[in-house]
Short mmCIF file of C-alpha atoms in Angstrom, two decimals:
data_model
loop_
_atom_site.label_atom_id
_atom_site.label_comp_id
_atom_site.label_asym_id
_atom_site.label_seq_id
_atom_site.Cartn_x
_atom_site.Cartn_y
_atom_site.Cartn_z
CA UNK N 1 82.94 15.19 94.86
CA UNK N 2 81.85 17.42 92.00
CA UNK N 3 79.69 19.45 94.40
CA UNK N 4 82.65 19.99 96.79
CA UNK N 5 84.88 21.09 93.86
CA UNK N 6 82.18 23.47 92.68
CA UNK N 7 81.89 25.01 96.14
CA UNK N 8 85.68 25.34 96.36
CA UNK N 9 85.81 26.95 92.91
CA UNK N 10 83.06 29.38 93.86
CA UNK N 11 84.96 30.39 97.03
CA UNK N 12 88.14 31.03 95.03
CA UNK N 13 86.17 33.01 92.47
CA UNK N 14 84.51 35.14 95.17
CA UNK N 15 87.91 35.83 96.79
CA UNK N 16 89.37 36.81 93.45
CA UNK N 17 86.46 39.12 92.69
CA UNK N 18 86.73 40.71 96.14
CA UNK N 19 90.44 41.35 95.61
CA UNK N 20 89.80 42.83 92.20
CA UNK N 21 86.95 44.91 93.57
CA UNK N 22 89.10 46.19 96.41
CA UNK N 23 91.86 47.35 94.07
CA UNK N 24 89.67 48.86 91.37
CA UNK N 25 86.20 49.81 92.52
CA UNK N 26 87.48 51.20 95.83
CA UNK N 27 90.19 53.17 94.07
CA UNK N 28 87.72 56.01 93.74
CA UNK N 29 89.65 58.93 95.22
CA UNK N 30 91.68 61.26 93.01
CA UNK N 31 94.20 64.03 93.65
CA UNK N 32 92.69 66.91 91.67
CA UNK N 33 95.09 69.65 92.68
CA UNK N 34 97.75 70.93 95.06
CA UNK N 35 97.98 74.46 96.44
CA UNK N 36 101.00 75.70 98.40
CA UNK N 37 100.48 78.75 100.63
CA UNK N 38 103.82 80.06 101.99
CA UNK N 39 104.21 82.67 104.73
CA UNK N 40 107.39 84.00 106.41
CA UNK N 41 107.46 81.23 109.02
CA UNK N 42 104.87 78.65 107.89
CA UNK N 43 103.66 76.84 104.79
CA UNK N 44 100.29 75.22 104.19
CA UNK N 45 99.93 72.51 101.52
CA UNK N 46 96.40 71.64 100.42
CA UNK N 47 95.67 68.54 98.35
CA UNK N 48 92.31 68.87 96.59
CA UNK N 49 90.64 65.45 96.45
CA UNK N 50 87.52 63.99 94.89
CA UNK N 51 86.54 62.19 98.10
CA UNK N 52 87.33 61.95 101.83
CA UNK N 53 90.95 60.77 102.17
CA UNK N 54 92.04 57.71 104.13
CA UNK N 55 95.68 58.33 104.90
CA UNK N 56 98.67 57.59 107.10
CA UNK N 57 101.99 59.43 107.36
CA UNK N 58 105.47 59.27 108.83
CA UNK N 59 108.69 61.30 108.71
CA UNK N 60 112.20 60.49 107.56
CA UNK N 61 115.51 62.17 108.38
CA UNK N 62 118.74 62.86 106.50
CA UNK N 63 117.26 64.45 104.48
CA UNK N 64 114.04 65.63 106.15
CA UNK N 65 110.92 64.23 104.48
CA UNK N 66 107.24 63.89 105.23
CA UNK N 67 105.71 60.78 103.63
CA UNK N 68 101.95 60.46 103.18
CA UNK N 69 100.11 57.33 101.99
CA UNK N 70 96.59 57.93 100.65
CA UNK N 71 94.48 54.81 100.13
CA UNK N 72 92.48 53.98 97.01
CA UNK N 73 94.03 56.79 94.99
CA UNK N 74 95.81 56.54 91.62
CA UNK N 75 99.06 58.35 90.78
CA UNK N 76 97.64 60.65 88.10
CA UNK N 77 98.31 64.24 89.20
CA UNK N 78 101.48 65.98 87.98
CA UNK N 79 103.19 67.81 90.88
CA UNK N 80 105.89 69.33 88.67
CA UNK N 81 103.48 71.95 87.29
CA UNK N 82 102.73 73.39 90.75
CA UNK N 83 104.29 76.73 91.71
CA UNK N 84 106.28 76.45 94.94
CA UNK N 85 107.54 79.66 96.56
CA UNK N 86 107.93 78.15 100.01
CA UNK N 87 111.25 78.44 101.83
CA UNK N 88 110.34 75.33 103.85
CA UNK N 89 109.32 72.89 101.09
CA UNK N 90 111.96 71.76 98.62
CA UNK N 91 109.87 69.45 96.44
CA UNK N 92 106.68 67.36 96.28
CA UNK N 93 106.96 64.03 94.45
CA UNK N 94 105.67 60.47 94.29
CA UNK N 95 107.32 57.33 95.63
CA UNK N 96 106.48 53.64 95.50
CA UNK N 97 103.29 52.99 97.47
CA UNK N 98 103.19 50.35 100.19
CA UNK N 99 99.69 49.07 99.32
CA UNK N 100 98.15 48.27 95.93
CA UNK N 101 95.84 51.01 94.73
CA UNK N 102 97.34 53.59 97.10
CA UNK N 103 99.55 56.56 96.36
CA UNK N 104 102.63 57.65 98.30
CA UNK N 105 103.44 61.38 98.30
CA UNK N 106 106.83 62.57 99.56
CA UNK N 107 107.27 66.18 100.67
CA UNK N 108 110.96 67.04 100.78
CA UNK N 109 111.69 69.63 103.48
CA UNK N 110 114.55 72.07 103.87
CA UNK N 111 114.81 71.61 107.65
CA UNK N 112 113.15 70.07 110.70
CA UNK N 113 109.64 71.48 111.03
CA UNK N 114 106.57 71.18 113.21
CA UNK N 115 103.80 69.38 111.31
CA UNK N 116 100.02 69.24 111.57
CA UNK N 117 98.06 67.04 109.13
CA UNK N 118 94.26 66.87 108.90
CA UNK N 119 91.39 66.40 106.45
CA UNK N 120 88.77 69.04 105.71
CA UNK N 121 85.24 68.39 104.40
CA UNK N 122 83.85 70.25 101.37
CA UNK N 123 83.32 73.98 101.98
CA UNK N 124 82.59 76.34 99.09
CA UNK N 125 84.51 76.97 96.92
CA UNK N 126 86.53 73.83 97.81
CA UNK N 127 85.79 70.11 97.95
CA UNK N 128 87.47 67.46 100.11
CA UNK N 129 90.99 68.39 101.15
CA UNK N 130 94.02 67.00 102.91
CA UNK N 131 95.89 69.81 104.67
CA UNK N 132 99.51 69.84 105.85
CA UNK N 133 100.61 72.77 108.01
CA UNK N 134 104.37 73.19 108.39
CA UNK N 135 105.78 75.58 110.97
CA UNK N 136 109.35 76.72 111.50
CA UNK N 137 109.77 77.17 115.29
CA UNK N 138 113.07 78.98 114.77
CA UNK N 139 111.44 81.70 112.68
CA UNK N 140 109.52 83.68 115.27
CA UNK N 141 107.73 86.92 114.51
CA UNK N 142 109.98 89.97 114.94
CA UNK N 143 109.49 91.55 118.32
CA UNK N 144 109.73 95.19 119.25
CA UNK N 145 112.35 95.55 121.97
CA UNK N 146 112.43 98.68 124.07
CA UNK N 147 115.80 99.83 125.37
CA UNK N 148 116.58 102.31 128.11
CA UNK N 149 116.72 105.23 125.67
CA UNK N 150 113.37 104.49 124.06
CA UNK N 151 111.17 103.95 127.13
CA UNK N 152 109.98 107.56 127.13
CA UNK N 153 109.51 108.10 123.40
CA UNK N 154 108.54 104.74 121.95
CA UNK N 155 106.15 104.27 119.05
CA UNK N 156 102.51 103.37 119.59
CA UNK N 157 102.29 99.84 118.14
CA UNK N 158 99.19 98.93 116.16
CA UNK N 159 98.91 95.31 115.04
CA UNK N 160 96.76 95.07 111.91
CA UNK N 161 95.07 91.77 111.20
CA UNK N 162 93.79 91.17 107.66
CA UNK N 163 91.05 88.61 108.17
CA UNK N 164 91.20 85.12 106.61
CA UNK N 165 93.82 84.30 103.94
CA UNK N 166 95.26 81.42 101.96
CA UNK N 167 93.07 78.33 102.13
CA UNK N 168 90.45 80.33 104.06
CA UNK N 169 88.82 82.78 101.61
CA UNK N 170 86.31 84.13 104.13
CA UNK N 171 82.96 85.22 102.74
CA UNK N 172 82.44 85.23 98.98
CA UNK N 173 80.51 87.98 97.22
CA UNK N 174 77.87 87.43 94.53
CA UNK N 175 80.44 88.37 91.84
CA UNK N 176 83.01 85.96 93.28
CA UNK N 177 85.05 88.43 95.37
CA UNK N 178 86.96 86.90 98.28
CA UNK N 179 86.87 88.56 101.67
CA UNK N 180 90.54 87.65 102.21
CA UNK N 181 91.57 89.91 99.31
CA UNK N 182 89.41 92.82 100.44
CA UNK N 183 90.75 92.71 104.00
CA UNK N 184 94.39 92.55 102.90
CA UNK N 185 93.89 95.49 100.55
CA UNK N 186 92.44 97.67 103.31
CA UNK N 187 94.99 96.46 105.88
CA UNK N 188 97.97 97.37 103.67
CA UNK N 189 96.60 100.88 103.16
CA UNK N 190 96.08 101.25 106.90
CA UNK N 191 99.65 100.04 107.48
CA UNK N 192 100.99 102.78 105.20
CA UNK N 193 98.99 105.50 106.96
CA UNK N 194 100.17 104.40 110.40
CA UNK N 195 103.83 104.10 109.43
CA UNK N 196 103.73 107.59 107.90
CA UNK N 197 102.61 109.02 111.25
CA UNK N 198 105.47 110.02 113.56
CA UNK N 199 105.20 108.15 116.85
CA UNK N 200 103.19 105.22 115.45
CA UNK N 201 104.23 101.82 114.08
CA UNK N 202 102.18 99.17 112.25
CA UNK N 203 102.77 95.41 112.39
CA UNK N 204 100.83 93.09 110.06
CA UNK N 205 99.72 89.61 111.13
CA UNK N 206 99.92 88.61 107.46
CA UNK N 207 101.45 90.42 104.52
CA UNK N 208 100.30 88.06 101.75
CA UNK N 209 97.77 85.43 100.81
CA UNK N 210 98.43 82.74 103.40
CA UNK N 211 96.58 81.24 106.35
CA UNK N 212 97.10 82.13 110.01
CA UNK N 213 94.93 80.50 112.68
CA UNK N 214 92.58 82.88 114.57
CA UNK N 215 94.24 82.01 117.89
CA UNK N 216 97.73 82.82 116.61
CA UNK N 217 96.78 86.35 115.51
CA UNK N 218 96.36 87.76 119.06
CA UNK N 219 99.57 85.96 120.03
CA UNK N 220 101.42 87.95 117.37
CA UNK N 221 99.99 91.13 118.90
CA UNK N 222 101.30 90.14 122.32
CA UNK N 223 104.75 89.23 120.99
CA UNK N 224 105.00 92.65 119.37
CA UNK N 225 103.91 94.46 122.56
CA UNK N 226 100.87 95.89 120.80
CA UNK N 227 98.99 98.89 122.16
CA UNK N 228 96.07 98.02 119.89
CA UNK N 229 94.94 95.03 117.82
CA UNK N 230 92.73 95.85 114.82
CA UNK N 231 91.19 93.00 112.81
CA UNK N 232 89.77 93.92 109.39
CA UNK N 233 86.84 91.91 107.98
CA UNK N 234 83.94 92.13 105.53
CA UNK N 235 80.54 90.92 106.69
CA UNK N 236 78.13 88.62 104.87
CA UNK N 237 74.53 87.42 105.15
CA UNK N 238 72.31 84.85 103.46
CA UNK N 239 70.37 87.58 101.65
CA UNK N 240 71.83 90.53 99.70
CA UNK N 241 69.92 93.30 101.51
CA UNK N 242 72.01 93.94 104.69
CA UNK N 243 74.77 96.54 104.31
CA UNK N 244 76.94 98.90 106.29
CA UNK N 245 79.99 98.85 108.56
CA UNK N 246 80.23 97.96 112.25
CA UNK N 247 82.87 97.71 114.98
CA UNK N 248 83.05 94.83 117.46
CA UNK N 249 84.80 94.34 120.80
CA UNK N 250 85.42 91.35 123.04
CA UNK N 251 82.39 90.49 125.16
CA UNK N 252 82.78 90.58 128.94
CA UNK N 253 81.72 86.94 129.16
CA UNK N 254 84.37 85.84 126.66
CA UNK N 255 86.97 88.06 128.33
CA UNK N 256 86.31 86.45 131.72
CA UNK N 257 86.49 82.99 130.16
CA UNK N 258 89.84 83.75 128.53
CA UNK N 259 91.14 85.28 131.74
CA UNK N 260 90.19 82.12 133.62
CA UNK N 261 92.11 80.02 131.12
CA UNK N 262 95.17 82.22 131.58
CA UNK N 263 94.92 81.87 135.35
CA UNK N 264 94.89 78.10 135.04
CA UNK N 265 98.06 78.21 132.93
CA UNK N 266 100.45 79.72 135.45
CA UNK N 267 103.43 79.44 133.12
CA UNK N 268 101.85 82.17 130.97
CA UNK N 269 101.34 84.71 133.79
CA UNK N 270 104.57 86.46 132.81
CA UNK N 271 103.20 87.17 129.34
CA UNK N 272 100.37 89.15 130.92
CA UNK N 273 101.99 90.56 134.04
CA UNK N 274 105.44 91.47 132.74
CA UNK N 275 107.88 92.22 135.55
CA UNK N 276 105.21 91.77 138.18
CA UNK N 277 105.25 88.03 137.50
CA UNK N 278 108.79 87.81 138.91
CA UNK N 279 107.59 88.70 142.41
CA UNK N 280 104.32 86.77 142.30
CA UNK N 281 104.70 83.11 143.18
CA UNK N 282 102.07 80.47 142.53
CA UNK N 283 100.84 80.27 146.09
CA UNK N 284 97.21 80.33 147.19
CA UNK N 285 97.39 83.87 148.63
CA UNK N 286 99.49 85.50 145.92
CA UNK N 287 97.27 83.92 143.28
CA UNK N 288 94.65 86.47 144.31
CA UNK N 289 97.17 89.26 143.63
CA UNK N 290 97.78 87.86 140.16
CA UNK N 291 94.02 87.70 139.61
CA UNK N 292 93.65 91.34 140.72
CA UNK N 293 96.41 92.53 138.40
CA UNK N 294 94.97 90.60 135.49
CA UNK N 295 91.50 91.98 136.25
CA UNK N 296 92.86 95.53 136.11
CA UNK N 297 94.64 94.77 132.83
CA UNK N 298 91.42 93.37 131.38
CA UNK N 299 89.33 96.34 132.55
CA UNK N 300 91.78 98.77 130.94
CA UNK N 301 91.83 96.80 127.68
CA UNK N 302 88.06 96.51 127.41
CA UNK N 303 87.57 100.20 128.22
CA UNK N 304 90.18 101.22 125.67
CA UNK N 305 88.64 98.92 123.04
CA UNK N 306 85.21 100.45 123.57
CA UNK N 307 86.55 104.02 123.47
CA UNK N 308 88.48 103.36 120.24
CA UNK N 309 85.39 101.74 118.72
CA UNK N 310 83.28 104.83 119.41
CA UNK N 311 85.91 107.12 117.87
CA UNK N 312 86.20 104.87 114.84
CA UNK N 313 82.45 104.74 114.25
CA UNK N 314 82.39 108.56 114.12
CA UNK N 315 84.85 108.47 111.22
CA UNK N 316 83.43 105.40 109.44
CA UNK N 317 79.99 107.00 109.13
CA UNK N 318 81.57 109.79 107.06
CA UNK N 319 82.46 107.34 104.27
CA UNK N 320 79.91 104.52 104.53
CA UNK N 321 76.57 103.56 105.97
CA UNK N 322 76.64 102.00 109.44
CA UNK N 323 75.07 98.60 110.04
CA UNK N 324 75.43 99.17 113.79
CA UNK N 325 75.72 102.71 115.17
CA UNK N 326 77.30 101.65 118.47
CA UNK N 327 80.13 99.23 119.32
CA UNK N 328 78.98 95.61 119.44
CA UNK N 329 80.27 93.00 121.90
CA UNK N 330 80.67 89.37 120.83
CA UNK N 331 82.65 86.19 121.35
CA UNK N 332 84.79 86.23 118.20
CA UNK N 333 87.72 83.96 117.36
CA UNK N 334 90.33 86.70 116.90
CA UNK N 335 89.22 88.75 119.92
CA UNK N 336 90.64 86.54 122.66
CA UNK N 337 93.16 88.82 124.35
CA UNK N 338 91.81 90.21 127.64
CA UNK N 339 95.12 92.05 128.15
CA UNK N 340 95.37 93.82 124.75
CA UNK N 341 92.84 96.40 123.51
CA UNK N 342 91.27 94.69 120.49
CA UNK N 343 88.61 95.56 117.95
CA UNK N 344 87.18 93.94 114.83
CA UNK N 345 86.05 96.22 112.01
CA UNK N 346 83.41 94.89 109.61
CA UNK N 347 84.01 97.21 106.65
CA UNK N 348 80.75 96.32 104.91
CA UNK N 349 78.71 93.41 103.54
CA UNK N 350 80.48 91.61 100.71
CA UNK N 351 77.20 89.73 100.18
CA UNK N 352 75.56 93.02 99.14
CA UNK N 353 76.22 93.59 95.39
CA UNK N 354 76.68 97.36 95.75
CA UNK N 355 79.02 97.07 98.73
CA UNK N 356 80.94 94.23 97.07
CA UNK N 357 81.62 96.59 94.16
CA UNK N 358 82.71 99.36 96.55
CA UNK N 359 84.97 97.02 98.54
CA UNK N 360 86.80 96.12 95.32
CA UNK N 361 87.33 99.79 94.46
CA UNK N 362 90.80 101.06 95.37
CA UNK N 363 89.67 104.58 96.30
CA UNK N 364 86.94 103.20 98.57
CA UNK N 365 89.43 100.92 100.35
CA UNK N 366 91.64 103.97 100.89
CA UNK N 367 88.72 105.89 102.41
CA UNK N 368 87.92 103.01 104.76
CA UNK N 369 91.58 102.72 105.79
CA UNK N 370 91.71 106.48 106.39
CA UNK N 371 88.60 106.39 108.58
CA UNK N 372 89.99 103.51 110.68
CA UNK N 373 93.29 105.40 111.01
CA UNK N 374 91.51 108.63 111.98
CA UNK N 375 89.66 106.78 114.73
CA UNK N 376 92.91 105.34 116.09
CA UNK N 377 94.66 108.70 115.90
CA UNK N 378 91.83 110.53 117.63
CA UNK N 379 91.89 108.10 120.55
CA UNK N 380 95.64 107.94 121.05
CA UNK N 381 96.04 111.70 120.73
CA UNK N 382 93.73 112.08 123.70
CA UNK N 383 94.93 109.01 125.64
CA UNK N 384 98.48 108.12 124.57
CA UNK N 385 100.05 105.00 126.18
CA UNK N 386 102.57 105.55 128.95
CA UNK N 387 106.15 105.79 127.71
CA UNK N 388 105.15 106.71 124.16
CA UNK N 389 106.35 109.71 122.21
CA UNK N 390 102.79 110.98 122.07
CA UNK N 391 102.53 110.81 125.87
CA UNK N 392 105.75 112.81 126.08
CA UNK N 393 104.35 115.42 123.71
CA UNK N 394 101.18 115.70 125.74
CA UNK N 395 103.04 116.13 129.04
CA UNK N 396 105.46 118.71 127.73
CA UNK N 397 104.60 122.38 127.53
CA UNK N 398 106.40 122.72 124.23
CA UNK N 399 107.69 125.97 122.83
CA UNK N 400 109.56 126.78 119.65
CA UNK N 401 111.64 129.82 118.68
CA UNK N 402 111.08 130.64 115.01
CA UNK N 403 114.22 130.50 112.86
CA UNK N 404 114.97 131.78 109.38
CA UNK N 405 113.08 129.90 106.67
CA UNK N 406 110.41 128.48 109.01
CA UNK N 407 106.70 129.01 108.46
CA UNK N 408 103.55 128.20 110.39
CA UNK N 409 102.68 125.35 108.02
CA UNK N 410 106.21 123.88 108.34
CA UNK N 411 106.02 123.95 112.14
CA UNK N 412 102.54 122.42 112.10
CA UNK N 413 103.86 119.53 110.01
CA UNK N 414 106.98 119.10 112.18
CA UNK N 415 105.04 118.92 115.45
CA UNK N 416 102.12 116.98 113.98
CA UNK N 417 99.47 119.60 114.85
CA UNK N 418 96.92 121.61 112.87
CA UNK N 419 97.73 125.15 111.76
CA UNK N 420 94.47 126.27 113.35
CA UNK N 421 95.58 124.74 116.68
CA UNK N 422 98.91 126.60 116.46
CA UNK N 423 97.15 129.89 115.76
CA UNK N 424 94.67 129.37 118.59
CA UNK N 425 97.38 128.47 121.13
CA UNK N 426 99.33 131.64 120.23
CA UNK N 427 96.42 134.04 119.60
CA UNK N 428 97.48 134.53 115.98
CA UNK N 429 95.13 136.16 113.48
CA UNK N 430 97.33 135.46 110.43
CA UNK N 431 99.71 132.76 109.20
CA UNK N 432 102.65 135.13 109.43
CA UNK N 433 105.43 134.45 111.99
CA UNK N 434 108.63 136.39 112.61
CA UNK N 435 112.18 135.24 113.26
CA UNK N 436 112.82 134.94 117.00
CA UNK N 437 109.12 134.66 117.87
CA UNK N 438 108.44 132.03 120.61
CA UNK N 439 105.43 129.87 119.86
CA UNK N 440 103.57 127.53 122.20
CA UNK N 441 103.11 124.08 120.59
CA UNK N 442 99.77 122.54 121.58
CA UNK N 443 99.49 118.82 122.33
CA UNK N 444 96.82 118.28 119.64
#
């Protein structure tokens, strides 16, 4: 009888110890931080954790809330000290957890949002993370709409993509510089140069320090009817020796793969074919017509991308060493648009101490932005897109009758041409012009 009681006591003791062990020893995870990365239409919340999270979640309405339960985690982190500039997230707070030893986090939302929740393993400079991506489907990127009056003099649209951002720092230099900051600095300078040029317009994929998925970046270019997609990056290697800039284009193999995916998704033909999609039905015979039109679109885009890359390399080598002297083709995450001319510019190696220092220098960023702009301008001056103002200028045999107060330099600025080009087109030996004189305005 005593033996049976002893066995029973031991079983109860073991059960008690297991329960205690499960609520204390297993409570090993800790919320070490929270970072909120807002953008115009999305917000990413990143919970920094000491270990891999085990979590569940659900949503509540009236008001909108996202509730996350993280197992084996104490309620020790203070959310009130976190800066929140998001228009989508009202507040992050705790609530009573369902299980002992767990923590319940409530994210109060300002409206109904699309949600994506996932864990990320440690990647320098971060440890384990729980990521919540919130997207406002009603807040689409602004689109450029062409009306009847603007079809012959529209702007050339350049979509500028500053690589990485937010939770994704990109490569990190030996002095701790983040690629995401370098790329945004160069991209903003390029944006200014483009918007100052009559007949050109810049659209940024990101304007601040927030994350945008690589696949969404080309989609923004398509929504904005881009004539060119330029992605700005800074290279890195495992050793500090490599240096220099390079320009990359979409490989033919990747282009054909992406084109095949588009062909399989017939509902997206209209995005590539425009008005032609209205007369092409999804029949076996007319599918070949769609394939032919898409092939032509891809050929034009790849040719344009390569031509722009060559022009850009000519200007980049004036301000920096080249890592590759010819355009390089690769299967890169942001170069997935077979229908839009796209290039990726590696502005230098952030892993090289000297180039890292240069890339953090404002004047050097300006020089890089100017060289990228000069490459774009050189290409589109020679091959302006149909319907653009630059195409109209090129087709017209322009003349101008000199009026009182006008000078050669003023006219050169007004028509966006060099004074030397004006003088050559009109056989002028001096900068003097007279009132009533008719000048021929060259296209470049």
